[in-house]
CSV table of C-alpha atoms and ligand atoms in Angstrom, one decimal:
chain,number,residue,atom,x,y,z
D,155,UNK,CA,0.0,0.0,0.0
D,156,UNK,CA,1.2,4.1,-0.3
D,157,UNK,CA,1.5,7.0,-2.3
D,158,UNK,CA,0.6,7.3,-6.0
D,159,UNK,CA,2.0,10.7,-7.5
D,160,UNK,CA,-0.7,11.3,-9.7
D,161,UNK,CA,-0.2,15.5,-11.2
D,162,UNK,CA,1.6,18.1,-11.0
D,163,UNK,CA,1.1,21.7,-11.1
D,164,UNK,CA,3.3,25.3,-10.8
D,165,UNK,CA,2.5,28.6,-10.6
D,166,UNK,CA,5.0,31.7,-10.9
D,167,UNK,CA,4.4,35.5,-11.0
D,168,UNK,CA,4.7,37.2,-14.2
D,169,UNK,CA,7.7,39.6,-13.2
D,170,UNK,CA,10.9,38.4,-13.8
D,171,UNK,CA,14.0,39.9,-11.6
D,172,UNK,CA,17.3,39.9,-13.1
D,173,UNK,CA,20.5,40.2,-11.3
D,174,UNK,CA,21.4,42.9,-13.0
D,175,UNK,CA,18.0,44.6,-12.1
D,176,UNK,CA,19.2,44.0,-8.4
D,177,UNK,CA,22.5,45.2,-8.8
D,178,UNK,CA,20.9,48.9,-9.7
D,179,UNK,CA,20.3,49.2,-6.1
D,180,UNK,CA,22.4,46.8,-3.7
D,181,UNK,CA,26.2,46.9,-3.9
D,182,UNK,CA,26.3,43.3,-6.2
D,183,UNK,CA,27.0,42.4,-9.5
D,184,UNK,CA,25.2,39.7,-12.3
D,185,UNK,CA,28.7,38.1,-12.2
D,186,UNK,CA,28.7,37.6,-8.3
D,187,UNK,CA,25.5,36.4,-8.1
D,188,UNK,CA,26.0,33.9,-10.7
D,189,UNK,CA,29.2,32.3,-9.7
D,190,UNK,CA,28.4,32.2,-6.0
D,191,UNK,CA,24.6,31.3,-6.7
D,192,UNK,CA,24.3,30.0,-9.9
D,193,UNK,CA,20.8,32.0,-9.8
D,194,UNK,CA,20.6,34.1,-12.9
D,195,UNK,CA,16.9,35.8,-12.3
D,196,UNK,CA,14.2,35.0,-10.1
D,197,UNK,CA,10.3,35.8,-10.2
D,198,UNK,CA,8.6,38.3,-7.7
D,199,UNK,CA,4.9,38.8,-6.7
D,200,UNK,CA,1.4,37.2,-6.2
D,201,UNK,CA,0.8,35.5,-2.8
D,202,UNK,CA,1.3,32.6,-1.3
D,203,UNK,CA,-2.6,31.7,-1.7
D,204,UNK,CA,-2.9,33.0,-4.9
D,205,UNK,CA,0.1,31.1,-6.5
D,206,UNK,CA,-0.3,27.7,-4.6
D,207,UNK,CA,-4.2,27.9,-5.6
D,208,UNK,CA,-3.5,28.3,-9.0
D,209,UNK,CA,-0.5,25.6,-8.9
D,210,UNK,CA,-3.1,23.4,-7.1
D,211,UNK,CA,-5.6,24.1,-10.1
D,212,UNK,CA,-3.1,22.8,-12.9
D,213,UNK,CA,-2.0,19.8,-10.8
D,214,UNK,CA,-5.8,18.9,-10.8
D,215,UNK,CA,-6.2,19.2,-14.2
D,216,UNK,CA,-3.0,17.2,-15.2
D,217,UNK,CA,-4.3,14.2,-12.5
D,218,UNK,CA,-7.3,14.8,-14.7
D,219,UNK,CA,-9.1,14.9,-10.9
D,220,UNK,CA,-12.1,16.8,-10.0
D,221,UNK,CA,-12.1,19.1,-6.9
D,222,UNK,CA,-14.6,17.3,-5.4
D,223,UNK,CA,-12.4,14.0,-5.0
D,224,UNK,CA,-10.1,15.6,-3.4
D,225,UNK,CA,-10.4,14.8,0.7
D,226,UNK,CA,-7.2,16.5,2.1
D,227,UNK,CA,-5.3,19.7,1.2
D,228,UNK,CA,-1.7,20.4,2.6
D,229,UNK,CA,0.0,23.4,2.0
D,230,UNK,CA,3.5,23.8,2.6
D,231,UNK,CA,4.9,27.2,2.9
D,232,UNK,CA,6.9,29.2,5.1
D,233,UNK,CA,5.3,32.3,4.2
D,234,UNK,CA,1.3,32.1,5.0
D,235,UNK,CA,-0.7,35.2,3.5
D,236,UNK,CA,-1.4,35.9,7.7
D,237,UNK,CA,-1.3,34.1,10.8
D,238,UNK,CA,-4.8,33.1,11.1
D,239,UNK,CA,-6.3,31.2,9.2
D,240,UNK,CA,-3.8,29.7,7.6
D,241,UNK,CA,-3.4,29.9,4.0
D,242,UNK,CA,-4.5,26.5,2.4
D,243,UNK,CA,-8.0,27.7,3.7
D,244,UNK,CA,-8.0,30.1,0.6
D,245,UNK,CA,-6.2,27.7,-1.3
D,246,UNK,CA,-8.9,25.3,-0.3
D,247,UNK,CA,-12.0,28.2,-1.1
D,248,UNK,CA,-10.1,29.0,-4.0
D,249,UNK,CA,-10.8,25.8,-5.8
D,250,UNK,CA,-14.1,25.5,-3.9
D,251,UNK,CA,-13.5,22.4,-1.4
D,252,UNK,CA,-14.7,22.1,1.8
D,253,UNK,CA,-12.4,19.0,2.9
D,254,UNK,CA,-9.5,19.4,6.1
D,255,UNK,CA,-6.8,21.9,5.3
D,256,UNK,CA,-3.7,22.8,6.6
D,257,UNK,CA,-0.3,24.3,6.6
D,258,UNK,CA,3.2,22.8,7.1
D,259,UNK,CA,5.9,24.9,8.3
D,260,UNK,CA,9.1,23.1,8.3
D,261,UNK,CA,11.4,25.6,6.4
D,262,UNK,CA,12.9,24.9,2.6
D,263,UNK,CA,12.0,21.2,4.1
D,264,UNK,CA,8.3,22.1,3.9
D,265,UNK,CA,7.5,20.0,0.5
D,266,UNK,CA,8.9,16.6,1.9
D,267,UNK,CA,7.6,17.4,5.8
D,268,UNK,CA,4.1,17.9,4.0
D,269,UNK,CA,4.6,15.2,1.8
D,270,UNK,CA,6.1,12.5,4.6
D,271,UNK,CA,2.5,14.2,6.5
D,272,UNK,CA,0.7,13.1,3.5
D,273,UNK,CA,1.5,9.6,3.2
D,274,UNK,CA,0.5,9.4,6.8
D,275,UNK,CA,-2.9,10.8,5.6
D,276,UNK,CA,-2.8,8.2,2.8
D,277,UNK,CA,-2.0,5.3,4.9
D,278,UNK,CA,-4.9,6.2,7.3
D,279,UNK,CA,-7.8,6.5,5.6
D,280,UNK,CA,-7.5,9.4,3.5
D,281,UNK,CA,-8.0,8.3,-0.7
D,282,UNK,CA,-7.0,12.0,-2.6
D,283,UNK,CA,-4.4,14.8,-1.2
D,284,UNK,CA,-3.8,18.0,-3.3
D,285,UNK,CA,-0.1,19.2,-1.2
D,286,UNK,CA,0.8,22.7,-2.3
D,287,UNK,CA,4.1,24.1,-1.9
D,288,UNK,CA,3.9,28.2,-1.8
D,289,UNK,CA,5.9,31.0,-0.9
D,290,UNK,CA,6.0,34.3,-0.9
D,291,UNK,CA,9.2,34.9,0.6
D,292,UNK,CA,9.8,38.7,-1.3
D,293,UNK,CA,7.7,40.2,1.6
D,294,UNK,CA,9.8,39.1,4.2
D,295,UNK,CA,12.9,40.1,2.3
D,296,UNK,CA,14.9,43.0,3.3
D,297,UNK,CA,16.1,44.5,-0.1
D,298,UNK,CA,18.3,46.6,1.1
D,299,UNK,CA,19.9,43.4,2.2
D,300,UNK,CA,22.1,41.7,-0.4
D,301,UNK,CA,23.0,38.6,1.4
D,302,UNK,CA,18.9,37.8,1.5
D,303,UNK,CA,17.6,39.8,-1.6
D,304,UNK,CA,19.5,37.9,-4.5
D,305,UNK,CA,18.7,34.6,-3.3
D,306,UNK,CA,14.8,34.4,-2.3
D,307,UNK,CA,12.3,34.5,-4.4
D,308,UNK,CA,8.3,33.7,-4.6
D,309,UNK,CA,6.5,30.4,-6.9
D,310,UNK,CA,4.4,27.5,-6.1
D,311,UNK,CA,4.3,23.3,-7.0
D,312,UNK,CA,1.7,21.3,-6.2
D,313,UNK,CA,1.2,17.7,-6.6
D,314,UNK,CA,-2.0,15.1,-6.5
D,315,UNK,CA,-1.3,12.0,-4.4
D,316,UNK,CA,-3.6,9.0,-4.4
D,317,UNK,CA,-3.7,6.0,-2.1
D,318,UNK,CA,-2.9,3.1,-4.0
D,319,UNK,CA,-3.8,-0.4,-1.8
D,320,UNK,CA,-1.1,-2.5,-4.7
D,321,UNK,CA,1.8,-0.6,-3.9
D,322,UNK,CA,3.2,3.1,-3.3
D,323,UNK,CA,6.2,5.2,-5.1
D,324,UNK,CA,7.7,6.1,-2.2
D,325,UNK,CA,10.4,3.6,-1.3
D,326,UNK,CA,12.0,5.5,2.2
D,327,UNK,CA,12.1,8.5,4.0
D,328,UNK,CA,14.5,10.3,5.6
D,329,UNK,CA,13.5,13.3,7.6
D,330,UNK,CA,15.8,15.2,10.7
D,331,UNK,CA,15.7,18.8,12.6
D,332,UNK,CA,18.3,20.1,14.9
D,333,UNK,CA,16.5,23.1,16.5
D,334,UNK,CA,19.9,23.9,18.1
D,335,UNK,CA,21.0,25.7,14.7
D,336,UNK,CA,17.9,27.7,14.6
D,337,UNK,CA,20.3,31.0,14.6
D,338,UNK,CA,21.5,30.1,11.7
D,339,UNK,CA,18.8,31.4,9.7
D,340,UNK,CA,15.5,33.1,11.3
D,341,UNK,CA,13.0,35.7,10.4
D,342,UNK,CA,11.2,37.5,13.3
D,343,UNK,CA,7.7,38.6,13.4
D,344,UNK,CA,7.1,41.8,11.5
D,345,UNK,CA,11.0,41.6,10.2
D,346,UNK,CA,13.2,39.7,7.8
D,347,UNK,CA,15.2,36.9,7.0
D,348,UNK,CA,18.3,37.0,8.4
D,349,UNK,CA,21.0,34.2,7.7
D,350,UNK,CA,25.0,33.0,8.0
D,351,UNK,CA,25.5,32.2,4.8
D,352,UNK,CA,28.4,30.4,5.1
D,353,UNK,CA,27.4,27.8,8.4
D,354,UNK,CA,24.0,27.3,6.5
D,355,UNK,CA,26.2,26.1,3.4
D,356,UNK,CA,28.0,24.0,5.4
D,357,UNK,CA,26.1,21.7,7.4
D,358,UNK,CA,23.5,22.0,4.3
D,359,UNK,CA,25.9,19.9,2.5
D,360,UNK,CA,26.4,17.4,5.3
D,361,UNK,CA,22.4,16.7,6.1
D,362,UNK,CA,21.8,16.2,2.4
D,363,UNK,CA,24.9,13.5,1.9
D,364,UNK,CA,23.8,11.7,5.1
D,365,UNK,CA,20.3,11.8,4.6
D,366,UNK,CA,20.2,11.1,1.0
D,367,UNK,CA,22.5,7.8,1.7
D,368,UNK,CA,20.4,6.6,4.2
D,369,UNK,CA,17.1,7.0,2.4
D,370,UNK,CA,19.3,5.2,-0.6
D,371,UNK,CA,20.8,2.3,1.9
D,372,UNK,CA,17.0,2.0,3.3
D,373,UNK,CA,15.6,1.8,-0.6
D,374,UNK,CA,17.6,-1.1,-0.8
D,375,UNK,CA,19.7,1.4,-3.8
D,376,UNK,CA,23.1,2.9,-4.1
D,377,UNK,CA,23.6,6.2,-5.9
D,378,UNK,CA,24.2,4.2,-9.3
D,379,UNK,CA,20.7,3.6,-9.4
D,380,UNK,CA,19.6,6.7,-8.9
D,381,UNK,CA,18.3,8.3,-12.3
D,382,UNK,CA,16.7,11.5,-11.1
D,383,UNK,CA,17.9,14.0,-8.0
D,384,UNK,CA,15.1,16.5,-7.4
D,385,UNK,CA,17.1,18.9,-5.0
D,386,UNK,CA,16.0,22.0,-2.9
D,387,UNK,CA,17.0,25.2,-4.9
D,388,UNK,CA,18.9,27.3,-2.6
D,389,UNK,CA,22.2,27.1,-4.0
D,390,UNK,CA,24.4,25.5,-7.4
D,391,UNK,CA,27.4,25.0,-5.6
D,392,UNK,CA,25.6,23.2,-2.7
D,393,UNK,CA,23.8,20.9,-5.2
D,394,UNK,CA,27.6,20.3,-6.7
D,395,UNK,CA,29.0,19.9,-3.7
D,396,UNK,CA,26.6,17.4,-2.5
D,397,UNK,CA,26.7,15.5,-5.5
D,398,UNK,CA,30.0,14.8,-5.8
D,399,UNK,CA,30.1,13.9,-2.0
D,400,UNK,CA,27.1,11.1,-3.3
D,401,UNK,CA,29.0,9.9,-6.4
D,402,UNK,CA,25.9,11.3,-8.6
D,403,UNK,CA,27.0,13.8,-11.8
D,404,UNK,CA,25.0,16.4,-12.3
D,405,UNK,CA,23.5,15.4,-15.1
D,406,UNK,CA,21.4,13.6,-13.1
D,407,UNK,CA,20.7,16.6,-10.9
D,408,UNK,CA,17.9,19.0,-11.8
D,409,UNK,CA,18.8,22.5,-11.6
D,410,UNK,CA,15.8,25.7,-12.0
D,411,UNK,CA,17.6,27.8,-9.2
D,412,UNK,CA,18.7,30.0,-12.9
D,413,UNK,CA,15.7,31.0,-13.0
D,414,UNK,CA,13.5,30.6,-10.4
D,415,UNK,CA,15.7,31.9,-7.4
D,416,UNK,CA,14.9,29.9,-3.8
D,417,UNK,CA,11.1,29.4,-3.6
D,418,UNK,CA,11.7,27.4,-0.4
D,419,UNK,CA,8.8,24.8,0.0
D,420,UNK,CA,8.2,25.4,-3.8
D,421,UNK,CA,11.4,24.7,-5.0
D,422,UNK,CA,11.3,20.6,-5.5
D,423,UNK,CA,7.8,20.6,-6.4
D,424,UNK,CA,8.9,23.6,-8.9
D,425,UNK,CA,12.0,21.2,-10.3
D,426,UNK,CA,10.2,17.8,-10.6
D,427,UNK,CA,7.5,19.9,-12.5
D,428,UNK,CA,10.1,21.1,-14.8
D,429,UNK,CA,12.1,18.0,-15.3
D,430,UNK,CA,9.1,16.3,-16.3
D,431,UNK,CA,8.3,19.1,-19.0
D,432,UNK,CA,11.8,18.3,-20.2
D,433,UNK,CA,11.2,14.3,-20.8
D,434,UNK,CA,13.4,13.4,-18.1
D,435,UNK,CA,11.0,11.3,-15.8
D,436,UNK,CA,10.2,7.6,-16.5
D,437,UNK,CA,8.5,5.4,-14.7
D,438,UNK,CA,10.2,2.4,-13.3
D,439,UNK,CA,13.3,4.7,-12.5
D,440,UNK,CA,14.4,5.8,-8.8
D,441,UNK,CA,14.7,9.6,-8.1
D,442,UNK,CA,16.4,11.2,-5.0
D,443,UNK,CA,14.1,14.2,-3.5
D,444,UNK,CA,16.3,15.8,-1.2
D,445,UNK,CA,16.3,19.2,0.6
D,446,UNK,CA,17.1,21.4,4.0
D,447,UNK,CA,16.5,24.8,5.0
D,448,UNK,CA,15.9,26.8,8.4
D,449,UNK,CA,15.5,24.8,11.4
D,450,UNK,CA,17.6,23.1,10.7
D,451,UNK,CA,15.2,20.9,9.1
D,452,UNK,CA,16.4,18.1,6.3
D,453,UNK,CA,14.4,15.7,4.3
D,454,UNK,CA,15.7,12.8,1.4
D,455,UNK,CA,13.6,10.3,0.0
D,456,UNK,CA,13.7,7.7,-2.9
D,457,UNK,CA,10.4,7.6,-5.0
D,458,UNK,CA,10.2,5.3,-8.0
D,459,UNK,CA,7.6,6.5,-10.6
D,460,UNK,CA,4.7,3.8,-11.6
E,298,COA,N1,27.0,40.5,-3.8
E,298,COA,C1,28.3,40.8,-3.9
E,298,COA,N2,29.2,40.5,-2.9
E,298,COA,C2,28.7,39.8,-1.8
E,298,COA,C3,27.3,39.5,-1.7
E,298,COA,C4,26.5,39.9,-2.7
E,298,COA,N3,25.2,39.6,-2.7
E,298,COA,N4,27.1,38.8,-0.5
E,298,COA,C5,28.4,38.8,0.0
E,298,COA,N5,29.3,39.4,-0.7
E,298,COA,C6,30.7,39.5,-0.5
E,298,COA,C7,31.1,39.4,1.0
E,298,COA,O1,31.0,40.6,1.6
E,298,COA,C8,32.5,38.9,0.9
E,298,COA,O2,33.4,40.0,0.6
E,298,COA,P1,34.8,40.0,1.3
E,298,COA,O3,35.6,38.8,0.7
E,298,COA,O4,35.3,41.3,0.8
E,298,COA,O5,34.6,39.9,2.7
E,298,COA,C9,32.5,38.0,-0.4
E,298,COA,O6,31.4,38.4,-1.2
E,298,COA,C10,32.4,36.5,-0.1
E,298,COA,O7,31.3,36.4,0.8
E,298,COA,P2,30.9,35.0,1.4
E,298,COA,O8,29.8,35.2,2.4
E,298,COA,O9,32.2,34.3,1.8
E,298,COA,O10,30.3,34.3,0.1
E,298,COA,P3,29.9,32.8,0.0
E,298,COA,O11,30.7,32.2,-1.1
E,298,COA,O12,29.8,32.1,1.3
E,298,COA,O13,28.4,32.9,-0.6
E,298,COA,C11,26.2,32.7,0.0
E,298,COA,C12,27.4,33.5,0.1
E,298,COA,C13,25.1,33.3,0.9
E,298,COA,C14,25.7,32.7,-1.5
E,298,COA,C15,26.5,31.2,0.4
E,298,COA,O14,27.1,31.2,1.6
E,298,COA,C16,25.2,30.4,0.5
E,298,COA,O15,24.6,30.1,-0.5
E,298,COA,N6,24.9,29.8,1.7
E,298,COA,C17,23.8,29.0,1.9
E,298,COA,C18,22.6,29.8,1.9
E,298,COA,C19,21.3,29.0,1.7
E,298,COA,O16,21.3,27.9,1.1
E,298,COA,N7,20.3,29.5,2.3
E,298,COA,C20,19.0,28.9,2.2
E,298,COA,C21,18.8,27.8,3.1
E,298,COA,S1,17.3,27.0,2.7
């Protein structure tokens, strides 16, 4: 029994940001940005609601689902429209359901956290999830700030998930949060996010390589099997690093962080979406959905597409 992914569904604002846009106003540079980032431009606007409703939509439609069959909505995002309610209730209005909703906060984790969530969902009853990754993360940007303002960015992925009793596509999960690096990146009520850089690089490298082997070493795989990594966007050079460290080229690895900046929960479902639009998912292949962020929070797991 488990988890069918079914469709899949992404939403980004219309404004594109450029680096060199940025660099009219914060002491950076195009050539900076790209070498240390690997992000080239990044999209800016909409809401959180907004974008992972309309995300939400298209997965529906691709599923070829009705709203109506849908009994669960889970919205991952680390920047709800307010505090109260939370935000997949107007995702859930939005696309005129009435079933449970609720948000998932676990930081650039928040896709996998909400989707390790839903497979509990699926395992327990529940037949037809819509989980929505969606952020917003421009308001809570200081753009005065360079070390924040080139990196973050806004978009939402959504995916349908369907119980299947004959056999699921999630082989393992790995999830992990050590609250005791919280510092390390934070944003305060009514401020912005703050981060060091450097420490987040770090030990971002480290809880992807361990995690991602032991969801491997639990899938019964090693990293020659792998076909497909679906990484969190926050970085090129931590996706190369970790990578390497895994024996995986990066060929293999998908990379939209060019474009699409850090979207945070957004980011993997933002990647798969794209890899598939590219031809490079098959079923009966083994991808590696891995990611961190603030927390710290980390998540791997091992799908195999049916
Ligand atoms: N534009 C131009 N120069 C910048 C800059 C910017 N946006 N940000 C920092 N610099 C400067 C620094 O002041 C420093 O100058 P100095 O050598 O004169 O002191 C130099 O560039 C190098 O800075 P450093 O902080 O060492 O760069 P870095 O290689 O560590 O890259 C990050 C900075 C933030 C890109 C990188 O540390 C990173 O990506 N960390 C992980 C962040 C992350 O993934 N966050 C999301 C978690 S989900």
């Amino acid at each position: 029994m488990g988890v069918r992914f079914r469709g899949w569904g992404m939403a980004v604002p219309d404004r594109v940001v450029t680096n060199d846009e940025l660099s009219q106003t914060l002491d950076t540079s195009d050539e900076w940005i790209r070498e240390r980032t690997g992000i080239r431009e990044r999209r800016i606007g909409g809401s959180s609601g907004s974008l992972g409703a309309l995300a939400g939509q298209r997965a529906m439609a691709d599923a070829g689902v009705s709203a109506d069959s849908i009994d669960f909505v889970l919205l991952a995002t680390t920047t709800p429209d307010r505090i109260a309610p939370a935000t997949s209730t107007a995702i859930a209005a939005e696309l005129g359901l009435t079933c449970p909703a609720m948000d998932v906060n676990a930081a650039c984790s928040g896709f996998m956290f909400a989707l390790r969530t839903a497979q509990g969902l699926l395992e327990t009853g529940n037949k037809r999830i819509l989980l929505v990754g969606a952020e917003n993360l421009s308001r809570w940007v200081d753009w005065n700030d360079r070390n924040m303002a080139v990196l973050l960015a806004d978009g939402a992925g959504a995916v349908v998930l369907d119980y299947d009793e004959n056999g699921g596509d999630i082989l393992s999960f790995v999830l992990g949060t050590d609250g005791t690096a919280a510092e390390l990146l934070t944003c305060e009520h009514g401020g912005y996010f703050q981060m060091d850089g450097k420490e987040v690089f770090r030990r971002a490298v480290r809880v992807v390589v361990d995690s991602a082997q032991e969801a491997m070493e639990r899938a019964g795989i090693t990293s020659e099997d792998i076909s497909l990594v679906v990484p969190h966007q926050a970085n090129i050079r931590i996706i190369q690093a970790a990578a390497q460290r895994l024996g995986i080229d990066m060929e293999r690895c998908v990379v939209v962080l060019d474009r699409y900046g850090n979207t945070s929960s957004s980011s993997i479902p933002l990647a798969f979406f794209d890899a598939r639009e590219n031809g490079r998912v098959h079923s009966g292949e083994y991808a590696l959905l891995t990611g961190f962020g603030a927390g710290m929070t980390w998540a791997s797991a091992v799908v195999r597409w049916s």
